[in-house]
Amino acid sequence: MSKLPIDVPKEKLQQVRMDMFRKVQREKRTKKRIVSVAIASLFCLSLLFSIRVSPTIASHVAKIPGFQVIVSAVVRDKGIKDIVDNDYYEEINVTQSKKGLSLTLQGVIADNTGLVLYYDADASFDMSELRLEGVQLYQGDEEVKGGGSFTSHQSHQTSISSSVDYSFSEPFSYTSKDFKAIFHFYEKDKGNIEISVPFSLQNEIAKEKTTTVNRTVNVEGQKFTITKIRRSPLRMAIDIELDEANTMQILSLENIVVETEDGERREERVKNGLSIGRNSPDGKFTLNLQSNYFHDSDSLKLLIGAVHAVPKGKDFIEVDFGTKEVLTKPDYLDWDISVTEQGVSFAAKKWDDRRAHSFVVSAVKADGTTLEYKSSTFSDDDEYLYETENFEDYDGKAKMYINYFFNPIGKNIELNIPLK
């Protein structure tokens, strides 16, 4: 029996977009709502949360301007769903246009660990050659340092609905709630297109909740300590320190999940995206998980799917860009490696169902300075993952530190962590 087509009222949904989230919450508190508004609110909200079980509805709703980006965020991240539920998402809805390109800043989420901008863009011209090259963020007259991460837009798009994510390594001080985002686009016929969008925050910035843990985990003699859990609306940060006496270099903690007392799970914000980070000489790093900031729990269960490690001193490969040779690599490393013009190519047999993977995390020249990374390309087939890492012009020797190697020294670790 064929499924009936779903008739999505696009104009109504667009009109009541984020207002409906807030109205539904107030309706729950006050029980006073005009029937027609309540129905529209509940319909909008049910559409948003039915996408978890109905990809068909999600695909229709995601096409509505202003809805796609926040719907996508809610699907990916339970913490963002909580933010919407608790009225912490700020709708901005400010539009600026230049050279035929119109950009609408739909909304913002801000806390002291980060700031996320959700935006739409469309144009009076063919957008297939339009690309976003960068976004600058200003607080008052001061530029926010560090830059934001954003998705490069695909060609042949007729519109853009995306986000810019700023992560702060130190708690951000909101000395002013007046901001400006400058989007730098480039299009082959229009040239550079710079669109500046001012906005002001209205919400009180949520205070981070910090729990001191100091729990040491011993995996086959290799130790790491969970020092703190820091919770904000955007993320749950788990601070970890590696033991200096370890004889193995821990490369990754994989499949990290936090489970609450009622069994709800919060996963990594970037699935399997963690590497331990060689740029931390003191052995300290942070795992970022989906937030449970708006839930009160007496304890959490931390689940670690696997700990991967390799012997210290055998956690790098050495290449010569001048002769295009691989000079040394660890005996255990079964990757095919070749040196190309200012790049190194890898081919590794698949160990799971992933489609791409970064094989090295950093590169150091013979004089100890950093070899600057430029770009990466990825591909795969039924058996192998392929990657090429490209670097700055350099014709000498370099050490490249391994980002990941499938060598679990411990699996299925469970830790119960009190929060109060």
Tab-separated table of C-alpha atoms in Angstrom, residues 18-419:
chain	number	residue	atom	x	y	z
A	18	MET	CA	10.575	29.674	16.687
A	19	ASP	CA	7.831	31.697	18.399
A	20	MET	CA	5.864	28.498	18.652
A	21	PHE	CA	8.562	26.832	20.721
A	22	ARG	CA	8.262	29.541	23.336
A	23	LYS	CA	4.485	29.675	23.151
A	24	VAL	CA	4.184	25.957	23.737
A	25	GLN	CA	6.355	26.225	26.824
A	26	ARG	CA	4.300	29.127	28.198
A	27	GLU	CA	1.109	27.256	27.387
A	28	LYS	CA	2.284	24.420	29.590
A	29	ARG	CA	2.913	26.819	32.466
A	30	THR	CA	-0.160	29.047	32.255
A	31	LYS	CA	-2.751	26.820	30.524
A	32	LYS	CA	-4.047	29.972	28.851
A	33	ARG	CA	-3.890	29.947	25.090
A	34	ILE	CA	-6.194	30.773	22.255
A	35	VAL	CA	-7.133	27.456	20.707
A	36	SER	CA	-5.928	28.232	17.183
A	37	VAL	CA	-2.519	29.411	18.388
A	38	ALA	CA	-2.134	26.408	20.681
A	39	ILE	CA	-2.936	24.028	17.852
A	40	ALA	CA	-0.409	25.714	15.581
A	41	SER	CA	2.157	25.653	18.370
A	42	LEU	CA	1.661	22.009	19.166
A	43	PHE	CA	1.650	21.093	15.506
A	44	CYS	CA	4.932	22.922	14.952
A	45	LEU	CA	6.517	21.362	18.029
A	46	SER	CA	5.263	17.882	17.184
A	47	LEU	CA	6.742	18.242	13.713
A	48	LEU	CA	10.100	19.187	15.193
A	49	PHE	CA	10.290	16.257	17.576
A	50	SER	CA	8.637	13.699	15.307
A	51	ILE	CA	11.685	13.973	13.052
A	52	ARG	CA	13.471	11.558	15.358
A	53	VAL	CA	11.111	8.814	14.236
A	54	SER	CA	9.966	10.167	10.880
A	55	PRO	CA	12.717	11.022	8.386
A	56	THR	CA	10.001	11.682	5.780
A	57	ILE	CA	8.520	14.525	7.818
A	58	ALA	CA	12.013	15.801	8.604
A	59	SER	CA	12.881	15.988	4.922
A	60	HIS	CA	9.787	18.106	4.218
A	61	VAL	CA	10.170	20.437	7.202
A	62	ALA	CA	13.893	20.918	6.572
A	63	LYS	CA	13.069	22.576	3.241
A	64	ILE	CA	11.213	25.435	4.943
A	65	PRO	CA	13.387	28.588	5.152
A	66	GLY	CA	14.551	29.257	8.694
A	67	PHE	CA	13.607	25.801	9.938
A	68	GLN	CA	16.207	23.562	8.338
A	69	VAL	CA	19.236	24.582	10.351
A	70	ILE	CA	17.698	24.328	13.845
A	71	VAL	CA	15.859	21.098	12.954
A	72	SER	CA	19.163	19.594	11.826
A	73	ALA	CA	20.829	20.719	15.051
A	74	VAL	CA	18.100	19.154	17.200
A	75	VAL	CA	18.394	15.856	15.311
A	76	ARG	CA	22.157	15.728	15.842
A	77	ASP	CA	22.405	16.936	19.419
A	78	LYS	CA	20.079	16.242	22.372
A	79	GLY	CA	21.632	19.194	24.167
A	80	ILE	CA	20.324	21.542	21.457
A	81	LYS	CA	16.857	20.000	21.867
A	82	ASP	CA	17.077	20.840	25.591
A	83	ILE	CA	18.105	24.395	24.742
A	84	VAL	CA	15.030	24.853	22.545
A	85	ASP	CA	12.784	23.191	25.169
A	86	ASN	CA	14.048	25.566	27.853
A	87	ASP	CA	13.790	28.798	25.809
A	88	TYR	CA	17.557	29.314	25.793
A	89	TYR	CA	17.745	29.566	21.997
A	90	GLU	CA	17.582	33.256	21.005
A	91	GLU	CA	15.774	34.102	17.803
A	92	ILE	CA	17.478	37.039	16.031
A	93	ASN	CA	15.844	37.099	12.574
A	94	VAL	CA	17.959	39.945	11.157
A	95	THR	CA	18.521	40.135	7.401
A	96	GLN	CA	21.260	41.994	5.512
A	97	SER	CA	21.838	41.989	1.750
A	98	LYS	CA	24.675	42.877	-0.592
A	99	LYS	CA	25.351	42.297	-4.293
A	100	GLY	CA	22.185	40.243	-4.680
A	101	LEU	CA	22.988	37.955	-1.736
A	102	SER	CA	20.603	38.005	1.237
A	103	LEU	CA	21.691	36.564	4.597
A	104	THR	CA	19.385	36.091	7.593
A	105	LEU	CA	20.833	35.455	11.031
A	106	GLN	CA	18.040	33.236	12.346
A	107	GLY	CA	19.212	32.692	15.894
A	108	VAL	CA	22.037	32.355	18.409
A	109	ILE	CA	22.980	30.121	21.311
A	110	ALA	CA	25.573	31.611	23.656
A	111	ASP	CA	27.217	30.421	26.845
A	112	ASN	CA	30.682	30.854	28.355
A	113	THR	CA	32.061	27.841	26.430
A	114	GLY	CA	30.888	28.820	22.972
A	115	LEU	CA	28.589	30.711	20.675
A	116	VAL	CA	26.668	29.279	17.704
A	117	LEU	CA	25.165	31.331	14.877
A	118	TYR	CA	22.354	29.820	12.791
A	119	TYR	CA	21.792	31.458	9.432
A	120	ASP	CA	20.121	31.183	6.025
A	121	ALA	CA	21.277	32.721	2.745
A	122	ASP	CA	19.748	32.965	-0.702
A	123	ALA	CA	20.549	34.994	-3.781
A	124	SER	CA	19.107	36.531	-6.927
A	125	PHE	CA	21.903	34.818	-8.877
A	126	ASP	CA	23.107	31.257	-9.394
A	127	MET	CA	24.722	30.166	-6.094
A	128	SER	CA	26.561	27.168	-7.518
A	129	GLU	CA	29.909	29.025	-7.424
A	130	LEU	CA	29.319	30.834	-4.130
A	131	ARG	CA	31.471	29.831	-1.170
A	132	LEU	CA	31.878	31.033	2.394
A	133	GLU	CA	35.544	31.743	3.091
A	134	GLY	CA	35.342	32.937	6.680
A	135	VAL	CA	33.303	34.558	9.431
A	136	GLN	CA	34.557	37.220	11.822
A	137	LEU	CA	32.816	37.789	15.146
A	138	TYR	CA	33.052	41.045	17.096
A	139	GLN	CA	31.970	41.766	20.658
A	140	GLY	CA	31.511	45.498	20.606
A	141	ASP	CA	34.618	46.737	18.772
A	142	GLU	CA	36.818	43.795	19.798
A	143	GLU	CA	37.220	40.804	17.492
A	144	VAL	CA	36.585	37.462	19.168
A	145	LYS	CA	39.799	35.504	18.704
A	146	GLY	CA	40.085	31.914	17.583
A	147	GLY	CA	37.672	31.950	14.684
A	148	GLY	CA	34.607	29.827	14.198
A	149	SER	CA	34.203	26.498	12.465
A	150	PHE	CA	31.749	26.321	9.587
A	151	THR	CA	30.767	23.986	6.794
A	152	SER	CA	32.013	24.724	3.284
A	153	HIS	CA	28.972	24.889	1.064
A	154	GLN	CA	28.491	22.451	-1.758
A	155	SER	CA	28.193	23.598	-5.359
A	156	HIS	CA	24.817	23.646	-7.114
A	157	GLN	CA	23.001	24.849	-4.013
A	158	THR	CA	20.013	27.142	-4.492
A	159	SER	CA	20.031	28.245	-0.844
A	160	ILE	CA	22.154	27.859	2.282
A	161	SER	CA	21.011	26.938	5.790
A	162	SER	CA	23.926	26.396	8.146
A	163	SER	CA	25.714	27.437	11.326
A	164	VAL	CA	28.992	28.867	12.614
A	165	ASP	CA	30.328	27.356	15.843
A	166	TYR	CA	32.728	29.253	18.127
A	167	SER	CA	34.342	27.136	20.874
A	168	PHE	CA	36.199	28.974	23.629
A	169	SER	CA	39.162	27.291	25.325
A	170	GLU	CA	38.713	29.610	28.319
A	171	PRO	CA	35.402	30.824	29.800
A	172	PHE	CA	34.220	33.708	27.637
A	173	SER	CA	33.395	36.994	29.342
A	174	TYR	CA	30.275	38.687	28.009
A	175	THR	CA	31.401	42.202	28.864
A	176	SER	CA	28.992	43.366	26.162
A	177	LYS	CA	25.960	41.667	24.676
A	178	ASP	CA	26.258	43.613	21.450
A	179	PHE	CA	27.872	41.606	18.654
A	180	LYS	CA	28.522	41.759	14.937
A	181	ALA	CA	29.153	38.839	12.591
A	182	ILE	CA	30.891	39.530	9.268
A	183	PHE	CA	30.417	36.807	6.636
A	184	HIS	CA	33.018	36.715	3.855
A	185	PHE	CA	31.703	35.083	0.682
A	186	TYR	CA	33.301	34.766	-2.735
A	187	GLU	CA	31.619	34.210	-6.092
A	188	LYS	CA	33.475	34.075	-9.395
A	189	ASP	CA	31.401	36.825	-11.082
A	190	LYS	CA	30.493	38.925	-8.029
A	191	GLY	CA	33.936	38.718	-6.419
A	192	ASN	CA	34.152	39.245	-2.654
A	193	ILE	CA	30.836	39.715	-0.859
A	194	GLU	CA	31.065	40.915	2.731
A	195	ILE	CA	27.852	40.936	4.766
A	196	SER	CA	27.856	42.394	8.273
A	197	VAL	CA	25.025	41.427	10.639
A	198	PRO	CA	24.731	43.189	14.017
A	199	PHE	CA	22.830	41.472	16.823
A	200	SER	CA	22.291	41.757	20.562
A	201	LEU	CA	21.803	39.001	23.117
A	202	GLN	CA	18.895	39.234	25.530
A	203	ASN	CA	19.232	36.096	27.656
A	204	GLU	CA	21.180	35.957	30.864
A	205	ILE	CA	24.250	33.828	30.151
A	206	ALA	CA	23.888	30.497	31.905
A	207	LYS	CA	26.549	29.793	34.517
A	208	GLU	CA	28.698	26.703	34.070
A	209	LYS	CA	28.116	23.841	36.530
A	210	THR	CA	31.415	22.282	37.627
A	211	THR	CA	31.928	18.988	39.474
A	212	THR	CA	35.370	17.972	40.764
A	213	VAL	CA	35.839	14.240	40.124
A	214	ASN	CA	39.540	13.235	40.400
A	215	ARG	CA	38.847	9.625	39.418
A	216	THR	CA	41.839	7.642	38.109
A	217	VAL	CA	41.285	4.874	35.572
A	218	ASN	CA	43.864	2.084	35.153
A	219	VAL	CA	43.740	0.248	31.815
A	220	GLU	CA	46.395	-2.454	31.488
A	221	GLY	CA	48.780	-0.343	33.576
A	222	GLN	CA	48.099	2.836	31.584
A	223	LYS	CA	46.447	5.514	33.715
A	224	PHE	CA	44.389	8.611	33.099
A	225	THR	CA	42.460	10.771	35.565
A	226	ILE	CA	39.070	12.372	35.063
A	227	THR	CA	39.585	15.635	36.918
A	228	LYS	CA	36.377	17.613	36.336
A	229	ILE	CA	33.027	17.566	34.577
A	230	ARG	CA	31.904	21.008	33.409
A	231	ARG	CA	28.349	21.432	32.131
A	232	SER	CA	27.009	24.348	30.106
A	233	PRO	CA	23.988	24.548	27.759
A	234	LEU	CA	26.099	23.847	24.653
A	235	ARG	CA	28.307	21.024	25.873
A	236	MET	CA	29.361	18.720	28.672
A	237	ALA	CA	33.136	18.974	29.027
A	238	ILE	CA	35.073	16.128	30.656
A	239	ASP	CA	38.600	17.169	31.647
A	240	ILE	CA	41.206	14.391	31.595
A	241	GLU	CA	44.913	14.126	32.446
A	242	LEU	CA	47.264	11.370	31.236
A	243	ASP	CA	49.735	9.847	33.694
A	244	GLU	CA	53.321	10.867	32.874
A	245	ALA	CA	54.545	7.387	33.896
A	246	ASN	CA	52.540	5.643	31.169
A	247	THR	CA	54.645	3.448	28.887
A	248	MET	CA	52.129	3.712	26.055
A	249	GLN	CA	50.846	6.729	24.189
A	250	ILE	CA	47.065	6.786	24.538
A	251	LEU	CA	45.781	7.819	21.114
A	252	SER	CA	42.045	7.913	21.660
A	253	LEU	CA	39.118	7.224	23.920
A	254	GLU	CA	36.403	5.940	21.620
A	255	ASN	CA	32.612	5.788	21.749
A	256	ILE	CA	32.236	7.999	24.821
A	257	VAL	CA	28.724	8.103	26.290
A	258	VAL	CA	27.301	9.622	29.458
A	259	GLU	CA	24.176	7.920	30.781
A	260	THR	CA	21.889	9.642	33.269
A	261	GLU	CA	20.027	7.985	36.125
A	262	ASP	CA	16.903	7.580	33.994
A	263	GLY	CA	18.910	5.865	31.222
A	264	GLU	CA	19.137	8.786	28.787
A	265	ARG	CA	22.400	8.822	26.846
A	266	ARG	CA	24.513	11.800	25.799
A	267	GLU	CA	27.174	11.046	23.190
A	268	GLU	CA	30.219	12.759	21.731
A	269	ARG	CA	29.393	15.985	19.918
A	270	VAL	CA	31.549	14.749	17.044
A	271	LYS	CA	31.086	10.994	16.812
A	272	ASN	CA	34.440	9.182	17.078
A	273	GLY	CA	36.031	12.556	16.582
A	274	LEU	CA	38.417	12.481	19.511
A	275	SER	CA	42.137	12.196	19.384
A	276	ILE	CA	44.167	12.915	22.476
A	277	GLY	CA	45.774	16.025	21.039
A	278	ARG	CA	49.562	16.177	20.835
A	279	ASN	CA	49.478	19.941	21.193
A	280	SER	CA	48.952	19.530	24.943
A	281	PRO	CA	52.448	19.048	26.372
A	282	ASP	CA	51.099	18.591	29.896
A	283	GLY	CA	48.961	15.616	28.861
A	284	LYS	CA	45.669	17.390	29.541
A	285	PHE	CA	42.717	17.313	27.184
A	286	THR	CA	38.942	17.647	27.139
A	287	LEU	CA	36.136	15.478	25.781
A	288	ASN	CA	33.080	17.396	24.597
A	289	LEU	CA	29.745	15.593	24.834
A	290	GLN	CA	26.155	16.582	24.231
A	291	SER	CA	24.976	18.658	27.175
A	292	ASN	CA	22.544	17.637	29.900
A	293	TYR	CA	22.742	21.067	31.560
A	294	PHE	CA	18.989	21.406	32.036
A	295	HIS	CA	18.646	18.036	33.808
A	296	ASP	CA	19.340	17.587	37.509
A	297	SER	CA	20.968	14.269	38.387
A	298	ASP	CA	22.680	12.988	41.498
A	299	SER	CA	25.118	10.968	39.400
A	300	LEU	CA	26.197	10.086	35.894
A	301	LYS	CA	27.534	6.898	34.357
A	302	LEU	CA	30.477	7.412	31.999
A	303	LEU	CA	30.865	4.683	29.384
A	304	ILE	CA	34.081	4.349	27.356
A	305	GLY	CA	33.798	1.948	24.443
A	306	ALA	CA	37.553	1.479	23.970
A	307	VAL	CA	40.956	2.919	24.855
A	308	HIS	CA	43.474	2.754	21.990
A	309	ALA	CA	47.207	3.074	22.617
A	310	VAL	CA	50.605	2.303	21.071
A	311	PRO	CA	54.097	2.136	22.609
A	312	LYS	CA	55.642	5.502	23.430
A	313	GLY	CA	58.453	6.380	21.049
A	314	LYS	CA	56.716	4.351	18.333
A	315	ASP	CA	53.841	6.724	17.775
A	316	PHE	CA	55.126	8.555	14.675
A	317	ILE	CA	56.353	8.088	11.126
A	318	GLU	CA	59.278	9.993	9.605
A	319	VAL	CA	59.346	11.127	5.987
A	320	ASP	CA	61.673	13.111	3.734
A	321	PHE	CA	59.870	15.557	1.458
A	322	GLY	CA	63.088	16.199	-0.456
A	323	THR	CA	63.574	12.585	-1.559
A	324	LYS	CA	59.865	11.678	-1.229
A	325	GLU	CA	60.675	8.698	0.976
A	326	VAL	CA	59.194	7.146	4.097
A	327	LEU	CA	62.258	6.922	6.373
A	328	THR	CA	60.807	5.074	9.358
A	329	LYS	CA	57.481	3.757	10.560
A	330	PRO	CA	56.540	1.519	13.513
A	331	ASP	CA	56.621	-2.234	12.941
A	332	TYR	CA	52.960	-2.589	13.894
A	333	LEU	CA	51.774	0.005	11.355
A	334	ASP	CA	50.249	-1.838	8.402
A	335	TRP	CA	49.228	1.242	6.391
A	336	ASP	CA	50.466	1.897	2.867
A	337	ILE	CA	52.215	5.285	2.982
A	338	SER	CA	53.618	7.343	0.123
A	339	VAL	CA	55.157	10.812	0.028
A	340	THR	CA	53.857	13.163	-2.647
A	341	GLU	CA	54.497	16.798	-3.524
A	342	GLN	CA	54.135	18.497	-0.122
A	343	GLY	CA	51.839	15.752	1.036
A	344	VAL	CA	51.673	12.275	2.503
A	345	SER	CA	49.111	9.711	1.328
A	346	PHE	CA	47.739	6.888	3.475
A	347	ALA	CA	45.728	3.758	2.736
A	348	ALA	CA	44.463	1.721	5.687
A	349	LYS	CA	42.220	-1.309	5.829
A	350	LYS	CA	38.846	-0.417	7.271
A	351	TRP	CA	38.293	-1.390	10.894
A	352	ASP	CA	34.657	-0.202	11.064
A	353	ASP	CA	32.037	1.481	8.884
A	354	ARG	CA	33.520	4.978	8.826
A	355	ARG	CA	34.003	6.726	5.491
A	356	ALA	CA	36.938	8.996	6.345
A	357	HIS	CA	39.620	9.325	8.979
A	358	SER	CA	42.545	11.586	9.790
A	359	PHE	CA	45.668	9.440	10.159
A	360	VAL	CA	48.123	11.979	11.557
A	361	VAL	CA	47.446	14.708	14.086
A	362	SER	CA	50.530	16.933	13.702
A	363	ALA	CA	53.859	17.160	11.895
A	364	VAL	CA	57.194	18.538	13.122
A	365	LYS	CA	60.188	19.601	11.011
A	366	ALA	CA	63.730	18.414	11.695
A	367	ASP	CA	64.455	21.658	13.592
A	368	GLY	CA	61.520	21.040	15.956
A	369	THR	CA	59.175	23.653	14.480
A	370	THR	CA	55.681	22.805	13.308
A	371	LEU	CA	55.122	21.838	9.692
A	372	GLU	CA	52.069	23.849	8.770
A	373	TYR	CA	49.043	21.833	7.687
A	374	LYS	CA	47.172	23.045	4.595
A	375	SER	CA	44.399	20.624	3.642
A	376	SER	CA	43.204	17.023	3.448
A	377	THR	CA	41.406	14.865	0.916
A	378	PHE	CA	39.499	11.675	1.753
A	379	SER	CA	38.030	8.731	-0.112
A	380	ASP	CA	37.211	5.081	0.502
A	381	ASP	CA	36.162	1.826	-1.139
A	382	ASP	CA	34.815	-1.451	0.201
A	383	GLU	CA	38.089	-2.364	1.916
A	384	TYR	CA	40.227	0.750	2.434
A	385	LEU	CA	40.221	4.305	3.751
A	386	TYR	CA	42.380	6.761	1.826
A	387	GLU	CA	43.673	10.151	2.908
A	388	THR	CA	46.225	12.677	1.670
A	389	GLU	CA	47.525	15.329	4.082
A	390	ASN	CA	48.963	18.446	2.397
A	391	PHE	CA	51.476	20.755	4.055
A	392	GLU	CA	53.397	23.981	3.470
A	393	ASP	CA	56.295	24.015	0.992
A	394	TYR	CA	59.152	22.100	2.630
A	395	ASP	CA	61.877	19.818	1.251
A	396	GLY	CA	63.323	18.405	4.476
A	397	LYS	CA	62.598	15.653	6.990
A	398	ALA	CA	59.544	15.631	9.235
A	399	LYS	CA	58.000	13.503	11.968
A	400	MET	CA	54.266	12.909	11.720
A	401	TYR	CA	52.498	11.825	14.895
A	402	ILE	CA	49.875	9.137	14.556
A	403	ASN	CA	46.353	10.284	15.268
A	404	TYR	CA	44.682	6.896	15.516
A	405	PHE	CA	45.534	3.232	15.267
A	406	PHE	CA	43.113	0.449	16.046
A	407	ASN	CA	44.768	-1.184	19.055
A	408	PRO	CA	42.350	-1.407	21.998
A	409	ILE	CA	44.039	-1.988	25.358
A	410	GLY	CA	40.722	-1.755	27.202
A	411	LYS	CA	37.046	-1.999	26.283
A	412	ASN	CA	33.603	-1.306	27.761
A	413	ILE	CA	34.728	0.720	30.765
A	414	GLU	CA	31.990	1.981	33.121
A	415	LEU	CA	32.426	4.658	35.765
A	416	ASN	CA	29.749	5.941	38.157
A	417	ILE	CA	30.383	9.585	38.946
A	418	PRO	CA	28.476	11.452	41.701
A	419	LEU	CA	27.503	15.039	40.876
